Amino acid sequence: MAQQVGQLKAFILGLCGALVLAPVAQAQTAAEPVVAGYARTLPVVAKNGMVVAQEAEAARIGVDVLKRGGNAVDAAVATAFAMAVTLPRAGNLGGGGFMLVHLASQKKTIAIDYREVAPAAMTKEIFLDAAGKFVPEKAQASGLGVGVPGTVAGLYLAHQKYGSGKIEFGELVRPAMLLARDGIVARGDLLTSLQEVKARLDKWPATRAVFQNKDGSALREGDILVQADLATTLWRIFQRGPQGFYEGETAERIVNAVRNAGGIMGTDDLRDYKAVEREVVRGTYRGREIVSMPPPSSGGVHIVQLLNILEGYDLKKSGANSAQTIHLMTEAMKLAYADREKYLGDPDFVKNPVTGLTSKKYADDLRKRIDPERATPSKDIRAGDPLPYESDQTTHFSVIDKDGNAVANTYTLNFSYGLGLIAAGTGIMLNNELDDFAATVGAPNAFGLMGGDANAPGARKRPLSSMSPTMVFKDGQLDLITGSPGGSRIITTVLQVISNIIDHGMNVAEASEAVRVHHQLYPDELRVERGLSPDTISLLEKKGHTVREQKAMGSTQTIQRVNDEIQGAADTRQTGTAAIGY
Ligand code: GLY
C-alpha cells in the first residue's frame, strides 16, 4: 500500500527497539549515482571497488558497504536484499538464484546454488491435465508453480562463509528494511513494470493492497511506495537470520498463500530448504579462462560450449555483428539449445554430461555440422552426442572490492513479479519458477524452451535455469564479471558480451551496447535487436535465416579490470541501472 511515510514509522519503530534508524530522506536524496545512460560507450571508472546493478539505490547501498570495509560478498548481500524492495519485479526474497564468489587471496571461485526447490509433494504429472497435456496456467499462474524460495538461505550462506566477518548479517539486511519501512519514490522502471503486468497482479487482493494507493488508484510518479509487511519480514530476518524466514510466522504465511492459490507447499518444505555450493563450470576461450554456473543452471555449460565452437572461427576477421559472424553464432546457438533440451537437469537427480558438453573435441564435432554459408533448419537439428567425451524477469549484479574479491549474482522470480502473488502479511512476492521444469516432452515453457526427462518435475528437485553469472580470467587474474536477465536469452547475451570484448576489443560499455542476436532452436527464428543494418539482415536472410526484429534483450551488468582500473557498464536497455564505483 502506498502510504504516507510517517504512518508506518511508529509501528516499525516499536518493532525495531534499539535500532539506530537512518533518516527517512537518506535513501531518496543520495548523490546522483553515475548511471549507465551517462556512459553509452565509455565505462564508469573507479579505483577501489564497484557495484553494477539494475537499480541504482541498491547499488549505492552495496558501495556503502564496501566503503565501510565490507568485502564484495557483504556488498552483494546488502544489494540483493535492497533490490527485493527497490526492484520488486525481479529482486526478491520469494525467489532464488545463483552466486559466483571469487576470493582473490585464495585464487578460488565458488558457485552458490540457491535455486528454488519443488515441494516434497511435487509429481512428474503435476502440470498436466487428465489427457496428459501440459496446462501452462498450472505452472505459470497458480500456487503449483511456486518453488520453495532460496534467496534468504543463499545470501546467508554467502555471508557466513565468504563475508569479511566485519559486518553482521543483520546489518546487511537493515538498509533494505529501512527502504521498505520508509518507502521508495515510485518512478521509472517500477511504474512501467507495474503497468505492464497490471492484469496479473490485480488478480491477487494481497498484491493489489501493496501496489495500489489506499483509494484503489494506481501509483503515480512521485508517490511513496511503503512496503510495511515486507519491512516486518525483513525485521524478522534481521533478528533471527534465515530462521526468521523459513520458520515461524513468515513460513506459515507463505505456505497459506501458496496453498490458497492451489499449491502444495508445506512448512516442512521451507524448514528443509538448503542453499548448496557446487563446483563451477570451467572452460577457455582464446587464452582466457571462463568460469560460470554449473547445473542446475544450463548457463555455464552452454556458454563454454558455444565459446568452444566459436573458437574455431576467426570472428575478429569476420567482424562484430557482421552477417557472417551472426550466422556462425546462430548456428552454434541452435546446436547448444538442442543439447540443453536433451541433457541437463538438477545434478542431485540426473547425471549431467558437463565434461562432454564443455570439451573442445565435442565442439570440433559440432562445428563440422555447421554450414558456413547456409542456415540449417531447426527441424534438422538433433542433440549431439557429448557422452563419448564425458570424462524481461531476472536481474543480475556484479561487485568487486578493493582486494579483488568479486561476486556475480543473478536471481529471479521467473516472470516479472513472478506469480504476481504477495503472500498476505509478509510483503513477499512469490515466484513461478517451477514453470522452468519440462512439464512433458515437446511442451514449451513460457520462454519457448523444451526439455526431456532430465528436467522433468520431481519432489525436492530444482528446475533447470539459464541464469549465467560468469567470470573471465586472464593470466590467472580476474578480468571480467558479468551476467544478465532474459530467460532463455541469458546464455546468448552473456556469450556476446564476452565475444565483443575478447574478439572485437570493445570496452565493457561498447560490449554492452552492441546490438544483440538470439536463436534458441525453437522457434526457428533469429531474433535481432533493432539497429542491425538492413544490409546485414538481408545477407542473413539470403543464408536462409528467418530474421525477426524485437525490442531489447537482456540487461547486462558488467565489470572489467583494465590494468589498475575498474571499468563498469550498466546496461542502458533498462531505466534506473547504475554502475557506481569509488
Ligand atoms: N527463470 C528463468 C531461468 O532461471 O532461466
XYZ file of C-alpha atoms and ligand atoms in Angstrom:
587
model
C 0.000 0.000 0.000
C 1.355 3.384 -0.888
C 1.085 5.280 2.365
C 2.235 8.436 3.976
C 5.772 7.853 5.144
C 5.082 8.601 8.784
C 2.137 6.245 9.192
C 4.132 3.064 9.408
C 7.089 4.526 11.155
C 5.692 4.290 14.646
C 4.840 0.644 14.053
C 8.280 -0.335 12.856
C 9.950 1.967 15.360
C 8.197 -0.080 18.007
C 9.496 -3.267 16.457
C 12.986 -2.014 15.956
C 13.599 -1.086 19.564
C 17.214 -0.118 19.945
C 17.930 0.049 16.236
C 19.627 3.192 15.071
C 17.389 4.252 12.225
C 18.685 6.079 9.203
C 16.869 9.298 8.382
C 13.976 8.774 6.004
C 15.384 11.119 3.442
C 18.708 9.382 3.161
C 17.656 6.813 0.600
C 15.996 9.304 -1.666
C 18.500 12.112 -1.670
C 21.695 10.181 -2.113
C 24.081 11.852 -4.508
C 23.085 11.026 -8.037
C 24.995 7.891 -8.971
C 26.935 7.574 -12.167
C 24.160 5.990 -14.174
C 24.577 3.856 -17.211
C 22.935 6.264 -19.634
C 25.804 8.593 -18.893
C 28.221 6.213 -20.440
C 26.959 4.519 -23.561
C 30.405 3.907 -24.958
C 32.668 4.898 -22.076
C 32.800 2.733 -18.999
C 32.416 4.109 -15.492
C 35.892 4.076 -13.958
C 36.889 3.535 -10.326
C 39.989 2.693 -8.332
C 38.767 0.780 -5.282
C 35.518 -1.045 -5.808
C 32.303 -1.054 -7.773
C 28.734 -2.339 -7.848
C 26.888 -2.528 -11.168
C 23.211 -3.319 -10.834
C 19.831 -2.879 -12.423
C 18.680 -0.474 -9.699
C 20.716 2.486 -8.521
C 19.676 2.711 -4.872
C 20.575 -0.921 -4.244
C 23.917 -0.398 -5.984
C 24.597 2.613 -3.759
C 23.848 0.529 -0.676
C 26.373 -2.061 -1.864
C 29.035 0.590 -2.399
C 28.396 1.978 1.099
C 29.138 -1.490 2.472
C 32.407 -1.587 0.509
C 33.374 1.838 1.847
C 32.703 0.630 5.395
C 35.250 -2.141 4.916
C 32.903 -4.906 3.852
C 34.074 -7.197 1.088
C 32.375 -7.966 -2.236
C 30.196 -10.655 -0.643
C 28.963 -8.327 2.107
C 28.137 -5.722 -0.535
C 26.360 -8.303 -2.691
C 24.205 -9.451 0.221
C 23.154 -5.877 1.052
C 22.460 -5.109 -2.625
C 20.379 -8.262 -3.056
C 18.230 -7.540 -0.002
C 17.773 -3.932 -1.108
C 16.632 -4.939 -4.574
C 13.859 -7.058 -3.018
C 12.457 -3.648 -2.039
C 13.532 -1.360 -4.868
C 13.196 -3.712 -7.866
C 10.264 -5.886 -6.793
C 9.757 -7.362 -10.251
C 12.987 -9.349 -10.014
C 14.865 -8.582 -6.811
C 13.385 -10.888 -4.247
C 13.077 -12.792 -1.021
C 10.495 -15.122 -2.600
C 12.602 -16.450 -5.473
C 16.051 -17.896 -5.959
C 19.261 -17.619 -7.899
C 22.949 -18.268 -8.275
C 26.041 -16.508 -6.977
C 29.653 -16.840 -8.076
C 32.127 -15.700 -5.443
C 35.781 -15.117 -6.301
C 38.214 -14.981 -3.381
C 41.308 -13.170 -4.596
C 43.717 -14.240 -1.852
C 42.869 -17.918 -2.330
C 42.527 -17.675 -6.129
C 39.338 -19.648 -5.693
C 35.876 -19.281 -7.248
C 32.812 -20.818 -5.625
C 29.320 -21.330 -7.018
C 26.412 -20.953 -4.599
C 23.159 -22.533 -5.766
C 20.116 -21.038 -4.086
C 17.685 -22.049 -6.810
C 14.097 -22.746 -5.746
C 13.224 -26.368 -4.969
C 9.965 -28.153 -5.791
C 7.918 -29.110 -2.714
C 8.056 -32.720 -1.490
C 4.534 -33.332 -2.809
C 5.571 -32.479 -6.412
C 4.853 -35.165 -9.015
C 6.017 -35.541 -12.589
C 2.485 -35.115 -13.951
C 1.513 -32.159 -11.788
C 1.217 -29.631 -14.632
C -0.731 -31.969 -16.977
C -4.461 -32.460 -17.499
C -6.232 -35.843 -17.472
C -5.260 -36.379 -21.113
C -1.580 -35.803 -20.301
C -1.489 -32.363 -21.932
C 0.524 -29.516 -20.399
C -1.691 -26.834 -18.830
C 0.526 -23.712 -18.736
C -1.739 -21.916 -16.226
C -0.933 -24.572 -13.624
C 2.803 -23.871 -13.833
C 2.679 -20.163 -14.552
C -0.419 -18.784 -12.820
C -1.214 -20.977 -9.804
C 0.373 -21.918 -6.499
C 1.579 -25.165 -8.090
C 4.308 -23.206 -9.886
C 5.789 -21.752 -6.704
C 9.155 -23.205 -5.755
C 10.487 -23.080 -2.196
C 12.366 -19.758 -2.147
C 16.142 -19.942 -1.825
C 17.289 -16.322 -1.722
C 17.472 -15.792 2.047
C 19.325 -19.084 2.593
C 21.713 -18.339 -0.282
C 22.585 -14.850 0.910
C 23.087 -16.144 4.443
C 25.390 -18.950 3.293
C 27.430 -16.481 1.218
C 27.786 -14.127 4.173
C 28.635 -16.798 6.749
C 31.293 -18.499 4.646
C 32.688 -15.763 2.453
C 31.791 -12.414 4.032
C 34.549 -10.281 5.535
C 33.461 -11.138 9.073
C 33.481 -7.403 9.816
C 29.783 -6.751 9.239
C 26.932 -8.700 10.868
C 24.334 -10.299 8.606
C 21.590 -8.163 10.165
C 23.484 -5.011 9.286
C 23.284 -6.012 5.623
C 19.525 -6.551 5.905
C 18.997 -3.225 7.649
C 19.162 -0.854 4.629
C 16.510 -2.908 2.841
C 14.330 -2.919 5.945
C 14.550 0.860 6.169
C 13.725 1.324 2.497
C 10.655 -0.900 2.888
C 9.589 0.943 6.018
C 10.217 4.481 4.812
C 9.193 3.946 1.249
C 10.717 4.422 -2.145
C 9.741 7.003 -4.703
C 7.588 5.495 -7.457
C 9.123 6.295 -10.824
C 10.740 4.891 -13.949
C 11.058 1.164 -14.179
C 8.847 0.497 -11.141
C 5.858 2.297 -12.659
C 6.392 0.929 -16.156
C 6.790 -2.648 -14.986
C 3.726 -2.453 -12.699
C 1.685 -1.161 -15.613
C 2.911 -3.953 -17.890
C 1.737 -6.735 -15.571
C -1.254 -4.969 -14.027
C -3.769 -7.638 -15.021
C -1.665 -10.389 -13.466
C -1.084 -8.523 -10.216
C -4.669 -7.287 -9.844
C -5.840 -10.898 -9.641
C -4.476 -11.149 -6.108
C -6.008 -8.899 -3.388
C -2.863 -9.098 -1.213
C -0.757 -7.820 -4.121
C -3.217 -5.070 -5.004
C -3.069 -3.928 -1.379
C 0.677 -3.351 -1.681
C 0.937 -1.712 -5.082
C -2.162 0.497 -5.055
C -2.874 3.696 -3.197
C -5.402 3.403 -0.387
C -8.176 4.755 -2.593
C -7.527 1.991 -5.129
C -5.783 4.242 -7.625
C -2.577 3.177 -9.304
C 0.753 4.514 -8.083
C 1.784 7.691 -9.855
C 5.138 9.294 -10.470
C 6.415 10.684 -7.173
C 4.159 8.643 -4.856
C 5.922 6.925 -1.982
C 5.633 3.135 -2.018
C 5.824 1.867 1.556
C 6.073 -1.921 1.947
C 5.176 -2.304 5.611
C 4.747 -6.075 5.693
C 7.994 -6.548 3.825
C 9.699 -4.321 6.425
C 8.349 -6.596 9.146
C 9.567 -9.724 7.335
C 12.992 -8.141 6.894
C 12.925 -7.298 10.590
C 12.415 -10.989 11.391
C 15.378 -11.858 9.163
C 17.383 -9.050 10.773
C 16.675 -10.578 14.182
C 16.766 -14.311 13.500
C 18.628 -14.769 10.235
C 17.142 -17.377 7.861
C 15.004 -18.793 10.666
C 13.041 -15.575 10.547
C 12.047 -16.573 7.008
C 11.985 -20.368 6.862
C 10.254 -20.936 10.207
C 7.512 -19.344 12.267
C 5.022 -16.763 11.103
C 6.680 -15.873 7.782
C 6.881 -19.527 6.718
C 3.298 -20.190 7.761
C 2.038 -17.205 5.818
C 3.959 -18.242 2.697
C 2.507 -21.743 2.900
C -1.023 -20.399 3.381
C -0.679 -18.120 0.368
C 0.698 -20.894 -1.834
C -1.997 -23.352 -0.763
C -4.804 -20.812 -1.180
C -3.520 -20.358 -4.734
C -3.814 -24.106 -5.389
C -0.261 -25.113 -4.444
C 1.196 -27.969 -2.451
C 3.971 -26.426 -0.376
C 4.224 -27.337 3.323
C 6.062 -25.732 6.216
C 8.446 -28.730 6.165
C 9.491 -27.737 2.617
C 10.559 -24.331 3.881
C 12.203 -25.706 7.010
C 14.237 -28.211 4.964
C 15.439 -25.763 2.265
C 19.200 -25.668 1.835
C 21.397 -23.484 -0.363
C 24.354 -25.513 -1.619
C 27.821 -24.966 -3.031
C 28.678 -26.528 -6.370
C 31.796 -26.940 -8.491
C 31.984 -24.141 -11.041
C 31.989 -24.912 -14.775
C 35.317 -24.075 -16.405
C 36.405 -23.538 -19.985
C 38.845 -21.490 -22.017
C 38.425 -19.062 -24.891
C 41.371 -17.696 -26.852
C 43.650 -17.994 -23.851
C 41.229 -16.607 -21.237
C 39.678 -18.851 -18.599
C 35.879 -18.848 -18.373
C 34.255 -19.695 -15.021
C 30.494 -19.933 -14.785
C 27.485 -21.509 -13.110
C 27.029 -25.300 -13.296
C 23.703 -27.220 -13.302
C 21.000 -26.735 -12.228
C 21.859 -23.801 -14.462
C 22.402 -24.629 -18.085
C 24.106 -21.243 -18.458
C 27.731 -22.005 -17.732
C 27.776 -25.277 -19.668
C 26.364 -23.737 -22.822
C 28.421 -20.542 -22.652
C 31.566 -22.685 -22.550
C 30.198 -24.984 -25.279
C 29.345 -22.012 -27.512
C 32.725 -20.380 -26.973
C 34.435 -23.690 -27.786
C 32.575 -23.888 -31.092
C 33.252 -20.233 -31.934
C 36.952 -20.534 -31.098
C 37.317 -22.421 -34.389
C 36.346 -19.335 -36.394
C 38.187 -16.067 -36.894
C 35.440 -13.799 -35.572
C 37.819 -10.870 -35.338
C 38.246 -11.084 -39.085
C 34.584 -11.612 -39.892
C 33.829 -8.594 -37.658
C 31.428 -7.609 -34.893
C 27.791 -8.114 -35.855
C 28.620 -8.832 -39.494
C 26.247 -11.237 -41.236
C 28.949 -13.936 -41.242
C 29.680 -13.612 -37.505
C 25.978 -13.614 -36.638
C 25.412 -16.628 -38.908
C 28.144 -18.655 -37.198
C 26.950 -17.673 -33.739
C 23.376 -18.529 -34.619
C 24.222 -21.971 -35.939
C 26.238 -22.658 -32.780
C 23.344 -21.451 -30.610
C 20.944 -23.900 -32.286
C 23.263 -26.820 -31.553
C 23.672 -25.766 -27.929
C 19.935 -25.414 -27.354
C 19.361 -28.868 -28.873
C 21.703 -30.268 -26.220
C 20.097 -28.191 -23.486
C 16.757 -29.756 -24.302
C 18.085 -33.266 -24.008
C 20.733 -33.474 -21.356
C 20.530 -31.085 -18.477
C 18.693 -31.106 -15.144
C 19.180 -30.956 -11.387
C 22.562 -32.596 -10.663
C 21.156 -34.082 -7.459
C 18.813 -36.185 -9.616
C 20.396 -36.661 -13.045
C 23.921 -37.104 -14.331
C 24.716 -34.065 -16.448
C 27.357 -34.714 -19.115
C 29.130 -31.463 -18.257
C 32.601 -32.642 -19.173
C 31.477 -33.839 -22.586
C 29.377 -30.812 -23.368
C 32.231 -28.485 -22.483
C 35.024 -30.441 -24.162
C 36.950 -28.922 -27.074
C 36.739 -32.210 -29.007
C 32.956 -32.255 -28.791
C 32.941 -28.673 -30.063
C 35.105 -29.801 -33.003
C 32.438 -32.381 -33.861
C 29.642 -29.856 -33.587
C 31.498 -27.331 -35.736
C 31.550 -29.867 -38.568
C 27.762 -29.770 -38.560
C 27.731 -26.027 -39.242
C 27.439 -24.954 -42.884
C 29.351 -21.650 -43.012
C 27.124 -20.424 -45.827
C 23.624 -21.745 -45.067
C 21.304 -21.857 -42.057
C 20.318 -25.374 -41.038
C 16.561 -25.565 -40.327
C 15.857 -26.298 -36.659
C 13.823 -29.396 -37.566
C 17.004 -30.968 -38.969
C 18.982 -30.395 -35.780
C 19.213 -33.120 -33.170
C 21.159 -33.083 -29.942
C 24.752 -34.210 -30.440
C 26.439 -36.978 -28.505
C 28.711 -35.464 -25.880
C 28.854 -38.702 -23.882
C 31.987 -40.118 -25.540
C 33.866 -37.069 -24.301
C 32.437 -37.339 -20.861
C 35.500 -37.745 -18.544
C 12.061 -9.087 -19.162
C 12.200 -11.129 -15.046
C 15.529 -11.911 -13.675
C 18.196 -9.475 -12.542
C 21.966 -9.588 -12.326
C 24.549 -7.532 -10.469
C 28.337 -7.596 -10.347
C 30.563 -6.475 -7.467
C 34.285 -6.058 -6.966
C 36.085 -4.864 -3.848
C 39.464 -3.229 -3.245
C 41.178 -6.583 -2.706
C 39.928 -8.040 -5.977
C 37.260 -10.256 -4.420
C 34.235 -10.378 -6.659
C 30.630 -11.507 -6.893
C 28.466 -12.238 -9.916
C 24.899 -12.728 -8.771
C 21.793 -13.491 -10.820
C 18.468 -14.056 -9.059
C 14.857 -14.171 -10.124
C 11.155 -14.707 -9.556
C 10.935 -16.141 -13.114
C 8.287 -13.837 -14.676
C 8.335 -10.120 -13.989
C 6.868 -10.092 -10.431
C 6.894 -13.923 -10.505
C 3.459 -15.401 -9.944
C 2.298 -11.878 -9.082
C 1.097 -13.099 -5.699
C 2.311 -11.487 -2.493
C 1.922 -13.805 0.498
C -0.532 -11.841 2.653
C 1.048 -10.227 5.688
C 4.644 -10.794 4.508
C 5.209 -8.441 1.585
C 6.972 -11.340 -0.138
C 6.346 -11.661 -3.859
C 6.236 -15.362 -4.776
C 7.953 -16.925 -7.765
C 6.511 -19.125 -10.507
C 9.876 -20.776 -11.097
C 8.593 -24.328 -11.452
C 7.498 -23.446 -14.999
C 11.197 -23.914 -15.772
C 10.673 -27.669 -15.486
C 9.891 -29.510 -18.715
C 6.266 -30.400 -17.890
C 6.199 -33.019 -20.622
C 8.214 -33.809 -23.745
C 7.544 -31.303 -26.533
C 5.700 -28.763 -24.365
C 7.497 -25.411 -24.350
C 7.641 -23.356 -21.152
C 6.958 -19.631 -21.086
C 10.343 -18.948 -22.704
C 9.661 -21.419 -25.524
C 12.198 -23.835 -24.056
C 11.582 -27.558 -24.185
C 13.175 -30.397 -22.351
C 13.055 -34.041 -21.501
C 13.213 -36.367 -18.560
C 16.386 -34.817 -17.173
C 14.369 -31.703 -16.367
C 11.015 -33.332 -15.543
C 9.259 -32.072 -12.387
C 10.084 -34.048 -9.255
C 9.870 -33.844 -5.477
C 12.546 -31.573 -3.990
C 14.081 -31.131 -7.450
C 15.440 -27.840 -8.836
C 14.240 -26.772 -12.295
C 16.846 -26.135 -14.969
C 17.796 -22.477 -15.330
C 19.543 -20.315 -17.899
C 20.963 -17.863 -15.366
C 24.652 -17.420 -16.085
C 26.685 -15.399 -13.598
C 30.124 -15.594 -15.217
C 33.716 -14.531 -14.606
C 36.613 -14.449 -17.055
C 40.269 -14.716 -16.014
C 43.354 -13.602 -17.921
C 46.780 -14.914 -16.922
C 45.234 -16.168 -13.688
C 43.880 -12.706 -12.792
C 40.215 -11.777 -12.652
C 39.359 -9.896 -15.832
C 35.579 -9.747 -16.253
C 32.421 -10.181 -14.132
C 29.128 -10.333 -15.999
C 25.614 -11.738 -16.251
C 22.133 -10.802 -17.398
C 18.401 -11.389 -17.055
C 16.405 -12.501 -20.073
C 15.176 -16.078 -19.553
C 16.289 -18.230 -22.432
C 18.262 -15.279 -23.871
C 20.593 -15.004 -20.897
C 23.094 -17.509 -22.289
C 23.373 -15.876 -25.697
C 23.506 -12.379 -24.202
C 26.422 -13.246 -21.903
C 28.132 -15.023 -24.796
C 28.002 -11.868 -26.923
C 29.380 -9.625 -24.179
C 32.353 -11.978 -23.799
C 32.916 -12.230 -27.540
C 32.586 -8.469 -28.041
C 35.358 -7.911 -25.523
C 37.697 -10.770 -26.435
C 37.161 -10.993 -30.204
C 36.398 -7.400 -31.067
C 38.388 -5.461 -28.478
C 35.391 -3.494 -27.199
C 35.374 -1.961 -23.747
C 32.602 -3.043 -21.367
C 30.295 -0.168 -22.309
C 30.635 -0.819 -26.042
C 30.286 -4.564 -25.499
C 27.072 -3.970 -23.545
C 25.596 -1.525 -26.054
C 26.210 -3.571 -29.195
C 23.119 -4.980 -30.920
C 22.284 -8.483 -29.666
C 21.009 -11.506 -31.509
C 19.459 -14.746 -30.251
C 18.440 -18.171 -31.522
C 17.221 -20.979 -29.265
C 16.426 -23.648 -31.885
C 12.667 -23.269 -31.396
C 11.014 -21.210 -32.682
C 13.239 -21.393 -35.764
C 13.876 -17.668 -35.975
C 16.857 -15.427 -35.497
C 15.853 -12.624 -33.159
C 17.788 -9.398 -33.585
C 17.540 -6.156 -31.688
C 16.659 -3.032 -33.595
C 19.706 -1.333 -35.018
C 21.164 -4.132 -37.108
C 21.631 -2.746 -40.615
C 19.135 -3.749 -43.329
C 22.108 -4.918 -45.419
C 23.150 -7.334 -42.700
C 19.606 -8.600 -42.249
C 19.292 -9.111 -45.978
C 22.551 -11.120 -46.082
C 21.325 -13.271 -43.190
C 18.034 -13.920 -44.973
C 19.963 -14.956 -48.081
C 21.734 -17.546 -45.942
C 18.333 -18.972 -45.012
C 17.655 -17.324 -41.642
C 14.208 -16.109 -40.688
C 15.077 -12.825 -39.032
C 12.723 -11.195 -36.549
C 13.434 -7.781 -35.107
C 12.464 -7.400 -31.478
C 12.916 -4.997 -28.620
C 15.853 -5.077 -26.257
C 17.240 -8.375 -24.996
C 18.937 -8.743 -21.620
C 20.284 -6.223 -19.141
C 23.943 -6.975 -18.526
C 25.743 -5.525 -15.517
C 29.453 -5.905 -16.173
C 32.786 -5.056 -14.578
C 36.221 -5.399 -16.173
C 39.635 -4.903 -14.645
C 41.891 -2.994 -17.019
C 45.411 -2.560 -15.625
C 44.868 -0.815 -12.286
C 41.408 0.415 -13.155
C 37.969 -0.976 -12.533
C 35.696 -0.303 -15.503
C 31.953 -0.889 -15.282
C 28.927 -0.704 -17.535
C 25.296 -0.945 -16.549
C 23.059 -1.839 -19.458
C 21.128 1.123 -20.875
C 18.343 -1.114 -22.162
C 16.541 -0.635 -18.820
C 15.990 2.584 -16.916
C 17.432 3.059 -13.445
C 20.518 0.882 -13.869
C 23.784 2.047 -12.328
C 27.496 1.436 -12.230
C 28.791 3.034 -9.046
C 32.436 2.978 -8.093
C 34.596 4.662 -5.529
N 13.525 -18.466 -14.778
C 14.462 -18.281 -15.779
C 15.716 -19.042 -15.566
O 16.048 -19.368 -14.446
O 16.370 -19.371 -16.506
